[in-house]
Amino acid sequence: MLNTARTTRTAHITRTTRAGRTTRTAYAAGTTRTTRGTETQPATDVVIIGAGPAGLSAAHHLTSAGVSVRVLEAAPHVGGRMSTDEIDGFRLDRVGQLLSTSYPELLRTPLLKDADLRMFSPGVLVHRNGRHYRTTAVRSARSALIAARALASAPRHPFPGHPAALGHAGSVGHARLAAALGRLAEVPASRLLARPERTALDALADRGMPARTLLSALLSDPDLATSSRYADLTLRAFARGRLCVPAGGASALPELLAAALPEGTVETEVSVTDASITRVATKEHGEISCRSLLLATGARAAAELLPGLRVPAFHPVTMVHHTAPEAPLTDPALLLDSDPHGGPVAHTAVMSQVDPSRAPDGRVLISSTLLGAPPLATELDRTVRAHLSKLYGTRTDDWELLTVRHDPEAVPAMPPPHDPRRPVRLLAGLYVCGDHRDTNTVQGALSSGRRAAHAIMADLGVVPRTASVPAAA
């Protein structure tokens, strides 16, 4: 329970996780696995519980300013939900979060600015009525004029049900969306945040903007119950950048952050049994004295440590990974399905085309994302392959299922009203960060970690090192 008395400056936290191993081995440049022990460890300025992108971001900013940090992680690896499994040489993400090159934190953090990111084709491919349409932003007057002339000169068909008429309607809708995205890209973020707030679904309906399929995929929210302000920011980020993923899997980004920290900063397989803002007790190395404590776990784990901390609702995500004799699509594109009753797959990609390092040489990897409750386990593979057959226009009966990963709490929900800058400072010496305190993306996790680090430095009287962000961000 939290004791907020300023005279004691103590917040007691209790949690028991998996026990650590009995050997000490190098894990990464800034990471070690720990040994058992009961000795009192030397004091450190800040102890961070959790080595996901938020905690590692905070550690990076703190150590860069000369603050001593220890990051304790219960799992055998860093990354939290940004984790990647290796099966038969395939690198398979557990959640499959998408990044955008327009994310400000990627531009603000010098270490991440040079990260090896693999790009999808510009925009996305949208499947509808058996056809694929490319959706991307039109950001110049000349491009908008060309698109308008093409639509004006396109042939009309005598009845709406004609197959070509369906194609024309799809082309018109995607051209309208491209123009709308181009306009949105030029709107300052501050103006978008000042707009009236409602659900994204209501906002799209009022504007007549045909972006439901795209926005559902970007938000991992099939019902579009997300705040319209954040939905606008998401579409703006899409229009201003390129969708991308870390080379080698999602875990590559947190591993990059961990490796850049001073030797031994991050310790995995550590069980925290009790903690306050002045001490942290672990099974593996006794008590660690500290001046500040930062919780960088997921929302529910943070609430277990601090009863009363808000726990949001979540959007469940299921990742389904297949291999096939040959690539069903050579374009390294994100393929979305906009057919109302098409099937369980929200979006899919031939990831071996996007990032060849995720599959063994000569092998094909298809990764598909399901939003909401997945089909029954006994029917999942068959149902997904049937849907993928329609999306890619090819047979899938000879595809091999590699693995299925379901996370019921993959993405924190952000219904209106949503505060994208929830407080990270609970009291002097006690802080919390994560995508549940910001926006529910990697950008939000990194941003919350930076905000928490700056709050800690302010309380410690340390001047942070700052990095400018290009105006285009």
CSV table of C-alpha atoms in Angstrom, one decimal, residues 1-322:
chain,number,residue,atom,x,y,z
A,1,MET,CA,0.0,0.0,0.0
A,2,LEU,CA,1.1,3.5,-0.7
A,3,ASN,CA,2.1,5.7,2.3
A,4,THR,CA,2.1,9.3,1.1
A,5,ALA,CA,3.4,10.8,4.3
A,6,ARG,CA,6.1,13.2,3.2
A,7,THR,CA,8.0,12.8,6.5
A,8,THR,CA,8.6,9.1,5.9
A,9,ARG,CA,9.0,9.5,2.1
A,10,THR,CA,8.1,5.8,1.8
A,11,ALA,CA,5.8,4.0,-0.6
A,12,HIS,CA,5.6,0.3,0.1
A,13,ILE,CA,5.1,-2.0,-2.9
A,14,THR,CA,5.0,-5.8,-2.9
A,15,ARG,CA,5.2,-8.2,-5.8
A,16,THR,CA,6.6,-11.7,-6.3
A,17,THR,CA,7.6,-12.8,-9.8
A,18,ARG,CA,9.7,-15.7,-11.2
A,19,ALA,CA,12.9,-16.6,-9.4
A,20,GLY,CA,16.2,-15.8,-10.9
A,21,ARG,CA,18.8,-18.3,-12.2
A,22,THR,CA,21.9,-19.2,-10.1
A,23,THR,CA,24.5,-18.1,-12.7
A,24,ARG,CA,25.6,-14.7,-13.8
A,25,THR,CA,26.1,-14.3,-17.6
A,26,ALA,CA,26.4,-11.4,-20.0
A,27,TYR,CA,23.1,-10.7,-21.8
A,28,ALA,CA,23.8,-7.4,-23.6
A,29,ALA,CA,26.3,-4.6,-23.3
A,30,GLY,CA,24.2,-3.0,-20.6
A,31,THR,CA,22.4,-6.1,-19.4
A,32,THR,CA,23.2,-9.0,-17.0
A,33,ARG,CA,21.4,-12.0,-15.6
A,34,THR,CA,21.6,-12.1,-11.9
A,35,THR,CA,22.6,-14.4,-9.1
A,36,ARG,CA,21.0,-15.3,-5.8
A,37,GLY,CA,22.1,-13.4,-2.7
A,38,THR,CA,20.9,-11.5,0.3
A,39,GLU,CA,23.6,-8.9,0.7
A,40,THR,CA,22.8,-5.2,0.7
A,41,GLN,CA,23.7,-3.6,-2.6
A,42,PRO,CA,25.4,-0.2,-3.1
A,43,ALA,CA,23.0,2.8,-3.3
A,44,THR,CA,21.8,4.0,-6.7
A,45,ASP,CA,20.0,7.2,-7.6
A,46,VAL,CA,17.0,5.5,-9.4
A,47,VAL,CA,15.7,1.9,-9.5
A,48,ILE,CA,13.5,1.2,-12.5
A,49,ILE,CA,11.2,-1.8,-12.4
A,50,GLY,CA,10.5,-3.0,-15.9
A,51,ALA,CA,12.7,-3.1,-19.0
A,52,GLY,CA,10.2,-2.4,-21.7
A,53,PRO,CA,10.7,0.6,-24.1
A,54,ALA,CA,9.3,3.0,-21.5
A,55,GLY,CA,11.7,1.9,-18.7
A,56,LEU,CA,14.7,1.7,-21.1
A,57,SER,CA,13.9,5.1,-22.5
A,58,ALA,CA,13.9,6.6,-19.0
A,59,ALA,CA,17.1,4.8,-18.2
A,60,HIS,CA,18.8,6.2,-21.4
A,61,HIS,CA,17.8,9.8,-20.6
A,62,LEU,CA,18.8,9.5,-16.9
A,63,THR,CA,22.2,7.9,-17.5
A,64,SER,CA,22.9,10.4,-20.3
A,65,ALA,CA,22.6,13.1,-17.6
A,66,GLY,CA,24.9,11.3,-15.2
A,67,VAL,CA,22.2,9.8,-12.9
A,68,SER,CA,23.0,6.3,-11.7
A,69,VAL,CA,20.3,3.7,-12.6
A,70,ARG,CA,19.5,0.1,-12.1
A,71,VAL,CA,16.8,-1.5,-14.3
A,72,LEU,CA,15.2,-4.7,-12.9
A,73,GLU,CA,13.3,-7.0,-15.2
A,74,ALA,CA,11.4,-10.2,-14.1
A,75,ALA,CA,11.5,-11.8,-17.6
A,76,PRO,CA,14.6,-13.4,-19.1
A,77,HIS,CA,14.7,-10.7,-21.8
A,78,VAL,CA,14.1,-7.0,-22.2
A,79,GLY,CA,11.3,-5.5,-24.3
A,80,GLY,CA,8.0,-6.2,-22.5
A,81,ARG,CA,5.4,-6.6,-25.3
A,82,MET,CA,8.1,-5.7,-27.8
A,83,SER,CA,9.4,-9.2,-27.8
A,84,THR,CA,10.3,-11.6,-30.6
A,85,ASP,CA,10.4,-15.4,-30.5
A,86,GLU,CA,12.7,-17.5,-32.7
A,87,ILE,CA,11.3,-20.7,-34.1
A,88,ASP,CA,13.1,-22.7,-36.7
A,89,GLY,CA,15.1,-19.7,-37.7
A,90,PHE,CA,12.0,-17.4,-38.1
A,91,ARG,CA,11.8,-14.2,-36.0
A,92,LEU,CA,8.2,-13.9,-34.9
A,93,ASP,CA,6.8,-10.9,-33.0
A,94,ARG,CA,4.3,-11.5,-30.2
A,95,VAL,CA,2.2,-8.4,-30.8
A,96,GLY,CA,3.5,-6.9,-34.0
A,97,GLN,CA,3.3,-3.2,-33.2
A,98,LEU,CA,3.9,-0.9,-36.2
A,99,LEU,CA,6.2,2.1,-36.1
A,100,SER,CA,6.2,5.2,-38.2
A,101,THR,CA,9.2,7.2,-39.3
A,102,SER,CA,7.4,10.3,-38.2
A,103,TYR,CA,7.3,9.4,-34.5
A,104,PRO,CA,8.9,12.3,-32.7
A,105,GLU,CA,10.7,10.1,-30.2
A,106,LEU,CA,12.6,8.3,-33.0
A,107,LEU,CA,13.8,11.7,-34.2
A,108,ARG,CA,14.5,13.0,-30.7
A,109,THR,CA,16.6,10.1,-29.5
A,110,PRO,CA,20.0,10.0,-31.3
A,111,LEU,CA,20.4,6.3,-30.6
A,112,LEU,CA,17.1,5.5,-32.2
A,113,LYS,CA,17.5,7.9,-35.1
A,114,ASP,CA,20.0,5.5,-36.6
A,115,ALA,CA,18.1,2.3,-35.8
A,116,ASP,CA,17.8,-0.2,-38.6
A,117,LEU,CA,14.1,0.1,-39.6
A,118,ARG,CA,12.6,-1.8,-42.5
A,119,MET,CA,10.0,0.0,-44.5
A,120,PHE,CA,6.7,-1.1,-45.8
A,121,SER,CA,5.7,0.1,-49.3
A,122,PRO,CA,4.3,3.7,-49.1
A,123,GLY,CA,0.8,3.8,-47.7
A,124,VAL,CA,-1.1,0.5,-47.4
A,125,LEU,CA,-2.9,-1.9,-49.7
A,126,VAL,CA,-6.6,-2.3,-49.1
A,127,HIS,CA,-8.6,-5.3,-50.2
A,128,ARG,CA,-12.2,-4.8,-51.2
A,129,ASN,CA,-14.4,-6.8,-53.5
A,130,GLY,CA,-11.6,-8.9,-54.7
A,131,ARG,CA,-9.4,-6.0,-55.7
A,132,HIS,CA,-6.4,-4.2,-54.1
A,133,TYR,CA,-6.2,-0.4,-53.8
A,134,ARG,CA,-3.2,1.7,-52.6
A,135,THR,CA,-4.0,4.3,-50.0
A,136,THR,CA,-1.4,7.0,-49.2
A,137,ALA,CA,-1.4,10.7,-48.6
A,138,VAL,CA,-1.5,13.3,-51.4
A,139,ARG,CA,0.5,16.1,-50.0
A,140,SER,CA,1.2,18.4,-53.0
A,141,ALA,CA,-1.2,20.5,-55.0
A,142,ARG,CA,0.1,19.0,-58.2
A,143,SER,CA,-0.6,15.4,-57.0
A,144,ALA,CA,-4.0,16.4,-55.8
A,145,LEU,CA,-4.8,17.9,-59.2
A,146,ILE,CA,-3.6,14.8,-61.0
A,147,ALA,CA,-5.8,12.6,-58.8
A,148,ALA,CA,-8.8,14.8,-59.3
A,149,ARG,CA,-8.4,14.8,-63.1
A,150,ALA,CA,-8.0,11.0,-63.1
A,151,LEU,CA,-11.3,10.6,-61.2
A,152,ALA,CA,-13.1,13.1,-63.3
A,153,SER,CA,-12.1,11.2,-66.5
A,154,ALA,CA,-12.8,7.7,-65.2
A,155,PRO,CA,-15.6,6.0,-67.1
A,156,ARG,CA,-19.0,5.7,-65.4
A,157,HIS,CA,-20.9,2.4,-65.6
A,158,PRO,CA,-24.7,2.2,-66.1
A,159,PHE,CA,-25.6,0.2,-63.0
A,160,PRO,CA,-24.0,0.2,-59.5
A,161,GLY,CA,-23.5,-3.6,-59.4
A,162,HIS,CA,-21.3,-3.7,-62.4
A,163,PRO,CA,-17.8,-5.1,-61.4
A,164,ALA,CA,-16.0,-2.2,-62.9
A,165,ALA,CA,-18.4,0.2,-61.1
A,166,LEU,CA,-17.3,-1.4,-57.8
A,167,GLY,CA,-13.7,-0.7,-58.8
A,168,HIS,CA,-14.5,2.9,-59.7
A,169,ALA,CA,-16.3,3.5,-56.4
A,170,GLY,CA,-13.3,2.0,-54.5
A,171,SER,CA,-10.9,4.2,-56.5
A,172,VAL,CA,-12.9,7.3,-55.7
A,173,GLY,CA,-13.1,6.5,-52.0
A,174,HIS,CA,-9.4,5.9,-51.8
A,175,ALA,CA,-8.6,9.1,-53.8
A,176,ARG,CA,-10.8,11.1,-51.3
A,177,LEU,CA,-9.0,9.5,-48.4
A,178,ALA,CA,-5.6,10.3,-49.9
A,179,ALA,CA,-6.5,13.9,-50.3
A,180,ALA,CA,-7.9,14.1,-46.7
A,181,LEU,CA,-4.7,12.5,-45.4
A,182,GLY,CA,-2.7,15.1,-47.3
A,183,ARG,CA,-4.6,17.9,-45.7
A,184,LEU,CA,-4.4,16.4,-42.3
A,185,ALA,CA,-0.6,16.1,-42.6
A,186,GLU,CA,-0.3,19.8,-42.7
A,187,VAL,CA,-2.4,20.6,-39.6
A,188,PRO,CA,-0.3,21.3,-36.5
A,189,ALA,CA,-0.7,18.7,-33.7
A,190,SER,CA,-1.8,21.5,-31.3
A,191,ARG,CA,-4.8,22.2,-33.5
A,192,LEU,CA,-5.8,18.6,-33.7
A,193,LEU,CA,-5.7,18.4,-29.9
A,194,ALA,CA,-8.0,21.4,-29.6
A,195,ARG,CA,-10.7,19.9,-31.7
A,196,PRO,CA,-14.0,18.7,-30.0
A,197,GLU,CA,-13.4,15.2,-28.6
A,198,ARG,CA,-15.7,12.2,-29.4
A,199,THR,CA,-15.2,8.7,-30.6
A,200,ALA,CA,-13.2,8.2,-33.8
A,201,LEU,CA,-16.2,6.4,-35.4
A,202,ASP,CA,-18.4,9.5,-34.8
A,203,ALA,CA,-15.8,11.8,-36.1
A,204,LEU,CA,-15.3,9.9,-39.3
A,205,ALA,CA,-19.0,9.6,-39.9
A,206,ASP,CA,-19.5,13.4,-39.5
A,207,ARG,CA,-16.6,14.2,-41.8
A,208,GLY,CA,-17.5,11.6,-44.4
A,209,MET,CA,-13.9,10.4,-44.3
A,210,PRO,CA,-13.5,6.8,-45.6
A,211,ALA,CA,-10.8,5.8,-43.2
A,212,ARG,CA,-12.4,3.2,-41.0
A,213,THR,CA,-10.3,0.2,-42.2
A,214,LEU,CA,-7.0,2.1,-42.1
A,215,LEU,CA,-7.7,3.7,-38.7
A,216,SER,CA,-8.9,0.4,-37.1
A,217,ALA,CA,-5.6,-1.2,-38.2
A,218,LEU,CA,-3.4,1.7,-36.9
A,219,LEU,CA,-5.3,1.9,-33.6
A,220,SER,CA,-5.9,-1.9,-33.1
A,221,ASP,CA,-9.4,-0.8,-32.4
A,222,PRO,CA,-12.0,-2.5,-34.6
A,223,ASP,CA,-14.9,-0.5,-33.0
A,224,LEU,CA,-13.1,2.8,-33.3
A,225,ALA,CA,-14.1,3.8,-29.8
A,226,THR,CA,-10.8,5.6,-29.5
A,227,SER,CA,-10.6,9.4,-28.8
A,228,SER,CA,-11.1,11.3,-32.1
A,229,ARG,CA,-8.2,13.6,-31.1
A,230,TYR,CA,-5.7,10.7,-30.9
A,231,ALA,CA,-7.2,9.2,-34.0
A,232,ASP,CA,-6.4,12.4,-35.9
A,233,LEU,CA,-2.9,12.4,-34.6
A,234,THR,CA,-2.5,8.7,-35.7
A,235,LEU,CA,-3.7,9.5,-39.2
A,236,ARG,CA,-1.4,12.6,-39.3
A,237,ALA,CA,1.6,10.4,-38.3
A,238,PHE,CA,0.6,7.9,-41.1
A,239,ALA,CA,0.4,10.7,-43.6
A,240,ARG,CA,3.7,12.3,-42.6
A,241,GLY,CA,5.9,9.2,-42.5
A,242,ARG,CA,6.3,5.6,-43.5
A,243,LEU,CA,5.1,2.5,-41.7
A,244,CYS,CA,8.1,0.4,-40.6
A,245,VAL,CA,9.4,-2.3,-38.3
A,246,PRO,CA,12.7,-2.9,-36.6
A,247,ALA,CA,15.0,-5.2,-38.6
A,248,GLY,CA,15.2,-8.6,-37.0
A,249,GLY,CA,12.0,-8.3,-35.0
A,250,ALA,CA,10.3,-5.9,-32.5
A,251,SER,CA,12.8,-6.9,-29.8
A,252,ALA,CA,15.6,-5.3,-31.7
A,253,LEU,CA,14.6,-1.8,-30.6
A,254,PRO,CA,14.6,-2.3,-26.8
A,255,GLU,CA,17.7,-4.5,-27.1
A,256,LEU,CA,19.4,-1.5,-28.8
A,257,LEU,CA,18.4,0.8,-25.9
A,258,ALA,CA,19.6,-1.8,-23.4
A,259,ALA,CA,22.9,-2.4,-25.1
A,260,ALA,CA,23.7,1.4,-25.1
A,261,LEU,CA,23.4,1.6,-21.3
A,262,PRO,CA,26.4,1.4,-19.0
A,263,GLU,CA,27.5,-2.2,-18.3
A,264,GLY,CA,25.3,-4.0,-15.8
A,265,THR,CA,22.5,-1.3,-15.7
A,266,VAL,CA,19.8,-3.8,-16.8
A,267,GLU,CA,19.4,-7.0,-14.9
A,268,THR,CA,16.9,-9.7,-16.1
A,269,GLU,CA,15.2,-12.5,-14.2
A,270,VAL,CA,15.0,-10.4,-11.0
A,271,SER,CA,12.2,-11.0,-8.6
A,272,VAL,CA,11.1,-7.8,-6.7
A,273,THR,CA,9.6,-8.9,-3.4
A,274,ASP,CA,9.2,-5.5,-1.7
A,275,ALA,CA,9.9,-1.9,-2.6
A,276,SER,CA,9.7,1.7,-1.5
A,277,ILE,CA,11.0,5.0,-2.8
A,278,THR,CA,14.2,4.5,-0.8
A,279,ARG,CA,14.8,0.7,-1.1
A,280,VAL,CA,13.9,-2.3,-3.3
A,281,ALA,CA,14.1,-5.9,-2.0
A,282,THR,CA,14.9,-8.7,-4.4
A,283,LYS,CA,15.3,-12.4,-4.1
A,284,GLU,CA,18.4,-12.4,-6.1
A,285,HIS,CA,20.6,-9.7,-4.5
A,286,GLY,CA,19.0,-8.5,-1.3
A,287,GLU,CA,18.1,-4.9,-0.8
A,288,ILE,CA,19.0,-2.0,-3.1
A,289,SER,CA,19.0,1.5,-1.6
A,290,CYS,CA,17.8,4.2,-3.9
A,291,ARG,CA,16.7,7.8,-4.0
A,292,SER,CA,13.8,7.3,-6.4
A,293,LEU,CA,11.7,4.5,-7.8
A,294,LEU,CA,10.2,4.4,-11.3
A,295,LEU,CA,7.6,1.8,-12.2
A,296,ALA,CA,7.8,1.0,-15.9
A,297,THR,CA,5.7,-2.1,-16.0
A,298,GLY,CA,2.4,-2.7,-17.9
A,299,ALA,CA,-0.7,-1.0,-16.6
A,300,ARG,CA,-2.1,-3.9,-14.6
A,301,ALA,CA,1.2,-4.9,-13.1
A,302,ALA,CA,1.7,-1.2,-12.0
A,303,ALA,CA,-1.7,-1.2,-10.4
A,304,GLU,CA,-0.8,-4.4,-8.5
A,305,LEU,CA,2.2,-2.7,-7.2
A,306,LEU,CA,0.4,0.6,-6.5
A,307,PRO,CA,-3.3,-0.2,-5.5
A,308,GLY,CA,-5.6,2.6,-6.8
A,309,LEU,CA,-3.6,3.3,-9.9
A,310,ARG,CA,-5.9,3.5,-12.9
A,311,VAL,CA,-6.1,0.4,-15.2
A,312,PRO,CA,-7.5,1.0,-18.6
A,313,ALA,CA,-9.5,-1.3,-20.8
A,314,PHE,CA,-7.5,-3.1,-23.4
A,315,HIS,CA,-7.7,-4.1,-27.1
A,316,PRO,CA,-6.8,-7.8,-27.5
A,317,VAL,CA,-4.5,-8.7,-30.4
A,318,THR,CA,-3.7,-12.2,-31.9
A,319,MET,CA,-0.7,-12.7,-34.1
A,320,VAL,CA,-0.7,-15.6,-36.5
A,321,HIS,CA,2.5,-16.6,-38.3
A,322,HIS,CA,2.6,-18.9,-41.4
